[in-house]
Structures are given as C-alpha cells and as structure tokens.
PDB file of N, CA and C in Angstrom:
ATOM      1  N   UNK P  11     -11.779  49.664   7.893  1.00 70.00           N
ATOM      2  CA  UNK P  11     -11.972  48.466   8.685  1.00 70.00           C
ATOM      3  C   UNK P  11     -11.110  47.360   8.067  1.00 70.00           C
ATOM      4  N   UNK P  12     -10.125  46.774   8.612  1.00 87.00           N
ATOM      5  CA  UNK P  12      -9.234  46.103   8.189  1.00 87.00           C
ATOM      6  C   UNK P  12      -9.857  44.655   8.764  1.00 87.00           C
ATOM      7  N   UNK P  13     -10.077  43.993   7.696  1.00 90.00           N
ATOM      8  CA  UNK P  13     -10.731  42.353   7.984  1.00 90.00           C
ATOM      9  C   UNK P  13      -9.667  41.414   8.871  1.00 90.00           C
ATOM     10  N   UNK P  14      -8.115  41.753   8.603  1.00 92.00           N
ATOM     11  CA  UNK P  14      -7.374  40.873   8.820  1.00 92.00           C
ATOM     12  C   UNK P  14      -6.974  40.860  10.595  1.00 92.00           C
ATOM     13  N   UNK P  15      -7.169  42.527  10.870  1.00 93.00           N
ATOM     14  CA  UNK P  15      -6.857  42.493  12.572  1.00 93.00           C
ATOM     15  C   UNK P  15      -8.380  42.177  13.149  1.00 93.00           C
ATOM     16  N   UNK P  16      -9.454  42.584  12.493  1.00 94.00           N
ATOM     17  CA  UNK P  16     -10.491  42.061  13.274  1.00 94.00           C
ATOM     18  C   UNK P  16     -10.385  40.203  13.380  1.00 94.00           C
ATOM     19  N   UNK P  17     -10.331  39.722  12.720  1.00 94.00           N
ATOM     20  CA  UNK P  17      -9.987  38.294  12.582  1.00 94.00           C
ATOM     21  C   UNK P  17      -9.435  37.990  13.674  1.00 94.00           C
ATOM     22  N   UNK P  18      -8.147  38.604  13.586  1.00 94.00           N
ATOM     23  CA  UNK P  18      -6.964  38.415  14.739  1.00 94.00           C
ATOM     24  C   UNK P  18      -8.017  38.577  16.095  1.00 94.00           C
ATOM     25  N   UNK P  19      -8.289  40.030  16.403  1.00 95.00           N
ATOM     26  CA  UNK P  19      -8.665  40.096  17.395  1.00 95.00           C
ATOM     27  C   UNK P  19      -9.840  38.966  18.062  1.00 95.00           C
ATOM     28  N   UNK P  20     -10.713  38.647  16.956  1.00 96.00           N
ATOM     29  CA  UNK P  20     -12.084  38.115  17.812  1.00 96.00           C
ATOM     30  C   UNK P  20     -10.776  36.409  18.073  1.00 96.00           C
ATOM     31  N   UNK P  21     -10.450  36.013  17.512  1.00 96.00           N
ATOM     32  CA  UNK P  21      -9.916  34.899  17.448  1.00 96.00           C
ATOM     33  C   UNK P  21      -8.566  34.756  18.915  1.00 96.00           C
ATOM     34  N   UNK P  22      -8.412  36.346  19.147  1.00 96.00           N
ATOM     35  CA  UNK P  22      -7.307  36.353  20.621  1.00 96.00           C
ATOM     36  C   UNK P  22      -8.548  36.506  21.519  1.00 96.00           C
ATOM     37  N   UNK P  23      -9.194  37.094  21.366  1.00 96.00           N
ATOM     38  CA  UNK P  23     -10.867  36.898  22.741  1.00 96.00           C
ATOM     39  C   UNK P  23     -11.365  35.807  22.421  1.00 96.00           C
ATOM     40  N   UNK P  24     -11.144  35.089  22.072  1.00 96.00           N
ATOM     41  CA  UNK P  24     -11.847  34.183  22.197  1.00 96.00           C
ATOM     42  C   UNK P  24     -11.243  32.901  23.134  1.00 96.00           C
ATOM     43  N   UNK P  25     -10.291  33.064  22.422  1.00 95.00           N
ATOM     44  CA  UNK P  25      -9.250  31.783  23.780  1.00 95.00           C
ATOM     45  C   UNK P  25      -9.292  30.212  24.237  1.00 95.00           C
ATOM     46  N   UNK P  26      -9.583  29.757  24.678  1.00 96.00           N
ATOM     47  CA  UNK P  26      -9.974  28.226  24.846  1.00 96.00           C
ATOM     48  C   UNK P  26     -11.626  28.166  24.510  1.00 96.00           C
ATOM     49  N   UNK P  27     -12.265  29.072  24.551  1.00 96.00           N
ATOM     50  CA  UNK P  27     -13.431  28.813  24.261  1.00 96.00           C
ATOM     51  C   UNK P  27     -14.093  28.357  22.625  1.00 96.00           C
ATOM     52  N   UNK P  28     -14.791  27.602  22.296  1.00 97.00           N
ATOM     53  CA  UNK P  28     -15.536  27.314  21.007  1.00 97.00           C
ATOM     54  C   UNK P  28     -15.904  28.301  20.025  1.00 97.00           C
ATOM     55  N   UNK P  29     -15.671  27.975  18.873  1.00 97.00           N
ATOM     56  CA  UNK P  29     -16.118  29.113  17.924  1.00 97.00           C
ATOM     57  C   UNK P  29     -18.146  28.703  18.326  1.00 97.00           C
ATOM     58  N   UNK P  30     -18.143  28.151  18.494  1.00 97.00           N
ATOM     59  CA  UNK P  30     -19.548  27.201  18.933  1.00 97.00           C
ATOM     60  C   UNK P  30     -20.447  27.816  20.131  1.00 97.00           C
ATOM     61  N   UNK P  31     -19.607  27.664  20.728  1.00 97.00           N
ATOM     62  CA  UNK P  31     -19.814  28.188  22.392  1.00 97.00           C
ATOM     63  C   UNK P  31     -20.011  30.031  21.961  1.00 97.00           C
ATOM     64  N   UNK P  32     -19.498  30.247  21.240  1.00 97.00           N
ATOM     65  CA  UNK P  32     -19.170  31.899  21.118  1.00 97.00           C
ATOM     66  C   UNK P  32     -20.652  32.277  20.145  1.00 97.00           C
ATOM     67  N   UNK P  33     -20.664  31.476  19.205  1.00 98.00           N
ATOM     68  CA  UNK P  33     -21.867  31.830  18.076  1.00 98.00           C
ATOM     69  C   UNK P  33     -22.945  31.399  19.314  1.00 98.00           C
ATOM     70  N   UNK P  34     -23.399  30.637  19.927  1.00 98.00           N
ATOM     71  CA  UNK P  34     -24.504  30.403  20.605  1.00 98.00           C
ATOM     72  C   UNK P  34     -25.054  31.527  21.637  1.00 98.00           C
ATOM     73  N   UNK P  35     -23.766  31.744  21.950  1.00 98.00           N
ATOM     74  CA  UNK P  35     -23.932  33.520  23.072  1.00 98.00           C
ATOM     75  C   UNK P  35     -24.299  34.468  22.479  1.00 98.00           C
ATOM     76  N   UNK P  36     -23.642  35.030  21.301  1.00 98.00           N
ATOM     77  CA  UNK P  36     -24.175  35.868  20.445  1.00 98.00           C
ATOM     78  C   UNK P  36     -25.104  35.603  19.613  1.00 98.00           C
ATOM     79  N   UNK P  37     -25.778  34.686  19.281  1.00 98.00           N
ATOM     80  CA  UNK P  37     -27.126  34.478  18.640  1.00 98.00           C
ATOM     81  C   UNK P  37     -26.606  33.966  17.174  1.00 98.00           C
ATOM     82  N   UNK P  38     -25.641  33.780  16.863  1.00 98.00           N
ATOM     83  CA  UNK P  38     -25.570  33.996  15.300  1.00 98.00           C
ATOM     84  C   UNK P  38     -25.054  32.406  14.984  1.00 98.00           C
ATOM     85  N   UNK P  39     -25.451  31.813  14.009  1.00 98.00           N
ATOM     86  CA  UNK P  39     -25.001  30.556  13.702  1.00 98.00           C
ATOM     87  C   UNK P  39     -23.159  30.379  13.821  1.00 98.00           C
ATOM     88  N   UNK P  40     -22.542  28.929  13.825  1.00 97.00           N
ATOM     89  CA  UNK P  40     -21.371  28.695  13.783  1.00 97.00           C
ATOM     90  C   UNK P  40     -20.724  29.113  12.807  1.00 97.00           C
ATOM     91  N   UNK P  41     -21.174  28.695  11.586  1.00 97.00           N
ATOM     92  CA  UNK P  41     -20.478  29.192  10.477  1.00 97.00           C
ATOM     93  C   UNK P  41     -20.159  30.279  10.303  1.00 97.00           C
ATOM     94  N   UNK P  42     -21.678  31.376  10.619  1.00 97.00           N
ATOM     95  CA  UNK P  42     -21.114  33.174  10.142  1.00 97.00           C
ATOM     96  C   UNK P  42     -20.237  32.915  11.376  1.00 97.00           C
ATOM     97  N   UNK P  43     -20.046  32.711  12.414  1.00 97.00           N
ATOM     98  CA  UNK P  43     -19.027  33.224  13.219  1.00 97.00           C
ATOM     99  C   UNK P  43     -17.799  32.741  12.682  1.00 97.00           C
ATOM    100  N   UNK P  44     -17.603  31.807  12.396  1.00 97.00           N
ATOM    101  CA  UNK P  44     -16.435  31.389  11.914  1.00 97.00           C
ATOM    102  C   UNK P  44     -15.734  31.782  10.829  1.00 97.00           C
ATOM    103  N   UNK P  45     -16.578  32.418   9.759  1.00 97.00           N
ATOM    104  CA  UNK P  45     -16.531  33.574   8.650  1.00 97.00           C
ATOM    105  C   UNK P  45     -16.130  34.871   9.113  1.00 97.00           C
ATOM    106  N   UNK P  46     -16.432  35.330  10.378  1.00 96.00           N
ATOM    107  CA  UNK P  46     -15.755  36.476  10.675  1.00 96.00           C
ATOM    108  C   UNK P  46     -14.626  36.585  11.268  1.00 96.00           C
ATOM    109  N   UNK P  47     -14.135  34.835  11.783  1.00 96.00           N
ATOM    110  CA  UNK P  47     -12.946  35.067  12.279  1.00 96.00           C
ATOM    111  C   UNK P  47     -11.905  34.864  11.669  1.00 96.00           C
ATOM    112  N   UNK P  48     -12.353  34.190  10.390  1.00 96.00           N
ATOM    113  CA  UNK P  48     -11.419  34.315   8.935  1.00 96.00           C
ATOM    114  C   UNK P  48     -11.748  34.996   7.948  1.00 96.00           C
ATOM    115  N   UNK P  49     -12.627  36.396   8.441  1.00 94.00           N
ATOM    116  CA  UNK P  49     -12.111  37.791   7.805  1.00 94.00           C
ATOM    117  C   UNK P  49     -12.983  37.450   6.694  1.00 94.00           C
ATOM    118  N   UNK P  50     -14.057  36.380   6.239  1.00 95.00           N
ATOM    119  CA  UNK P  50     -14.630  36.335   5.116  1.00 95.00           C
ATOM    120  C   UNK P  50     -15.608  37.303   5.117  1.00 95.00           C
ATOM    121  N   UNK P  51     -16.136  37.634   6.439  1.00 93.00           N
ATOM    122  CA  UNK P  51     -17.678  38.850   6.728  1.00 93.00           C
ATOM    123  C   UNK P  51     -17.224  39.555   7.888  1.00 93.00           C
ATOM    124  N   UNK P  52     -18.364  40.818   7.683  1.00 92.00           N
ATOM    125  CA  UNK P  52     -17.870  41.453   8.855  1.00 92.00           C
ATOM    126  C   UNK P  52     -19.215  41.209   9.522  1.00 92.00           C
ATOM    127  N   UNK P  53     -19.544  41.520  10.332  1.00 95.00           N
ATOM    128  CA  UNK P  53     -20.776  41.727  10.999  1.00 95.00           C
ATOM    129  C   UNK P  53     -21.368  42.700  11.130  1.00 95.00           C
ATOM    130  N   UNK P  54     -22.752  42.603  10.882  1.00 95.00           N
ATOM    131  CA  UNK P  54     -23.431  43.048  10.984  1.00 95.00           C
ATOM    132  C   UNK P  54     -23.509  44.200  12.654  1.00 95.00           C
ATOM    133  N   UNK P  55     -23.662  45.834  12.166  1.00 96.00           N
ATOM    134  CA  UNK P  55     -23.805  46.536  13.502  1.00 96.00           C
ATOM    135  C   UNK P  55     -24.353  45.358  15.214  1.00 96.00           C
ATOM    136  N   UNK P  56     -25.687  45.223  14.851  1.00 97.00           N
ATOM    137  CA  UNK P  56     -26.562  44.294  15.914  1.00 97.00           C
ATOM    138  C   UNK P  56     -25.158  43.085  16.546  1.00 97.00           C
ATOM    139  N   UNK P  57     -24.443  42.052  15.558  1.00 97.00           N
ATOM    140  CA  UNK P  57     -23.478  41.127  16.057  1.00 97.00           C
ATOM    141  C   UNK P  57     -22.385  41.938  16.278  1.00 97.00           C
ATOM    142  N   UNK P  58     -21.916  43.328  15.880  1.00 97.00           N
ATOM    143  CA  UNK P  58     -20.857  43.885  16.293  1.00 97.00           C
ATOM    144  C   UNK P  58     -21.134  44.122  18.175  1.00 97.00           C
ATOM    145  N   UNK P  59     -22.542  44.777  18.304  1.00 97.00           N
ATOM    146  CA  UNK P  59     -22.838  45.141  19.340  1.00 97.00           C
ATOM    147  C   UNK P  59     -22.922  43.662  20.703  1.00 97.00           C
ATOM    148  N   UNK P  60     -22.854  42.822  20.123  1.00 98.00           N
ATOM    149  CA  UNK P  60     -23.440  41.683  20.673  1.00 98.00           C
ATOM    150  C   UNK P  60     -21.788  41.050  21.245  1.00 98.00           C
ATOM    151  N   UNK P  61     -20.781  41.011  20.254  1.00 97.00           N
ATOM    152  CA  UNK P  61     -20.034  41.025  20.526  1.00 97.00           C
ATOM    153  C   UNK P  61     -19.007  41.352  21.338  1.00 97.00           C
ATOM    154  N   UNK P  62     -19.094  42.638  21.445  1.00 97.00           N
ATOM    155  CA  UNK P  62     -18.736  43.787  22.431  1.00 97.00           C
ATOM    156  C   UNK P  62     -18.940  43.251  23.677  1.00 97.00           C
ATOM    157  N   UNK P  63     -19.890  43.134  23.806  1.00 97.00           N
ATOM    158  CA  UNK P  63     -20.989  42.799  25.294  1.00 97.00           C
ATOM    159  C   UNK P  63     -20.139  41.223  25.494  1.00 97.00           C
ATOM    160  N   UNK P  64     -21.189  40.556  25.056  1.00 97.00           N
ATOM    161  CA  UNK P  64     -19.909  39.465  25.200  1.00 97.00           C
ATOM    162  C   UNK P  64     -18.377  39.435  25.561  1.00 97.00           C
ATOM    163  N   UNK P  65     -17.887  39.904  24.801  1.00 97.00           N
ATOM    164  CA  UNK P  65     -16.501  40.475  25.493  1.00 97.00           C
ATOM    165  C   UNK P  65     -15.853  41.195  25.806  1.00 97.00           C
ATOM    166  N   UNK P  66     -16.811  42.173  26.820  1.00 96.00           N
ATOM    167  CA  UNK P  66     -16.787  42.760  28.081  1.00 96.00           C
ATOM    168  C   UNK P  66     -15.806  43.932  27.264  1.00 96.00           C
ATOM    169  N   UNK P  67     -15.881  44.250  26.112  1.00 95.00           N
ATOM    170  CA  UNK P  67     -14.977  45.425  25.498  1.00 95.00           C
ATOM    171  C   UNK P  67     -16.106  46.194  24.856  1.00 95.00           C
ATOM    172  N   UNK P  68     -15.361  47.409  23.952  1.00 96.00           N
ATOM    173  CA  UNK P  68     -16.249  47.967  23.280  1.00 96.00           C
ATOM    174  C   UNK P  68     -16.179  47.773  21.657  1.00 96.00           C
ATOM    175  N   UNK P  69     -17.426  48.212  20.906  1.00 96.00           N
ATOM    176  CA  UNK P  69     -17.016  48.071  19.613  1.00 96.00           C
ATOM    177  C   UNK P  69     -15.824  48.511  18.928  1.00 96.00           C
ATOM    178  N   UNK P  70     -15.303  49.481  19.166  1.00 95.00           N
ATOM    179  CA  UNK P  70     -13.837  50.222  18.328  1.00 95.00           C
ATOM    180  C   UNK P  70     -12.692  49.048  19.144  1.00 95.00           C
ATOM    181  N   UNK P  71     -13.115  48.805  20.300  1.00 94.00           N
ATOM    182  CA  UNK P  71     -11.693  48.048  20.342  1.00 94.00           C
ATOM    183  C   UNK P  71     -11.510  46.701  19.418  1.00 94.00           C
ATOM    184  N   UNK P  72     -12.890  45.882  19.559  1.00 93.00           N
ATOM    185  CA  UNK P  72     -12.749  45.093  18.470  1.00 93.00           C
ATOM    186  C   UNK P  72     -12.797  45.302  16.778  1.00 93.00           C
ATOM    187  N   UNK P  73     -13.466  46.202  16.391  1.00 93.00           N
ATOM    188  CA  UNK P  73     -13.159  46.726  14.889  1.00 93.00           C
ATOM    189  C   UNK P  73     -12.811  48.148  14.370  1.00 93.00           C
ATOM    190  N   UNK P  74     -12.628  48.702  14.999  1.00 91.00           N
ATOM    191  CA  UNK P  74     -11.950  49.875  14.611  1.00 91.00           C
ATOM    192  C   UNK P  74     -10.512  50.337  15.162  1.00 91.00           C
ATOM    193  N   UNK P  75      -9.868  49.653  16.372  1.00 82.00           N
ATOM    194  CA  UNK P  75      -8.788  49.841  16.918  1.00 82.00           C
ATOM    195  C   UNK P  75      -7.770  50.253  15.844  1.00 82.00           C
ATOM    196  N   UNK P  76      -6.610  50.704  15.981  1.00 75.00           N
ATOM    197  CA  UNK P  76      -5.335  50.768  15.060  1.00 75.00           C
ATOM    198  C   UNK P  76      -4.771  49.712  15.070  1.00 75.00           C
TER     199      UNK P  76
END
C-alpha cells in the first residue's frame, strides 16, 4: 500500500469539494481526513469502505490500484 498514490488519489476525487465537506460524509473528523490525504494515516477498513461509497468507486481503486 503505497501512502503517496493513495494521497494523490483521494485528493484527485475529491475536486472542488472540502476536505470538510468530505470528512462530514464519511463520518470521520477533518483532521484524520486530512492526514490521509497527506499520506500521514491510512484508514481504517470501516473509512476505507466509507470512502469507496462515497466515491462511487471501489476500495482497490482507491488503495490498492497500481
């Protein structure tokens, strides 16, 4: 699991929208979200899954892709 493309990725889905707006959908405070989009944490399975859903992808595309 490479921290640096997951970063990338949640941070290209995410788009004009709030790191704010994004943690409130997925349940998880601003900060951890903002920690995962600078690769400091990964998330937890439950916010991986939450994520996904949220953006209408699946888990491997956001953290396991090549």
């Amino acid at each position: 699991m490479d921290r640096e493309k997951i970063s990338k990725r949640l941070v290209e889905r995410r788009g004009d929208k709030s790191p704010s707006e994004v943690a409130y959908n997925i349940k998880v405070t601003e900060n951890a979200y903002r920690n995962y989009e600078r690769g400091w944490r990964v998330p937890s399975d439950d916010v991986k899954a939450r994520l996904a859903k949220y953006y209408n992808t699946t888990i491997d595309d956001i953290f396991f892709a090549d």
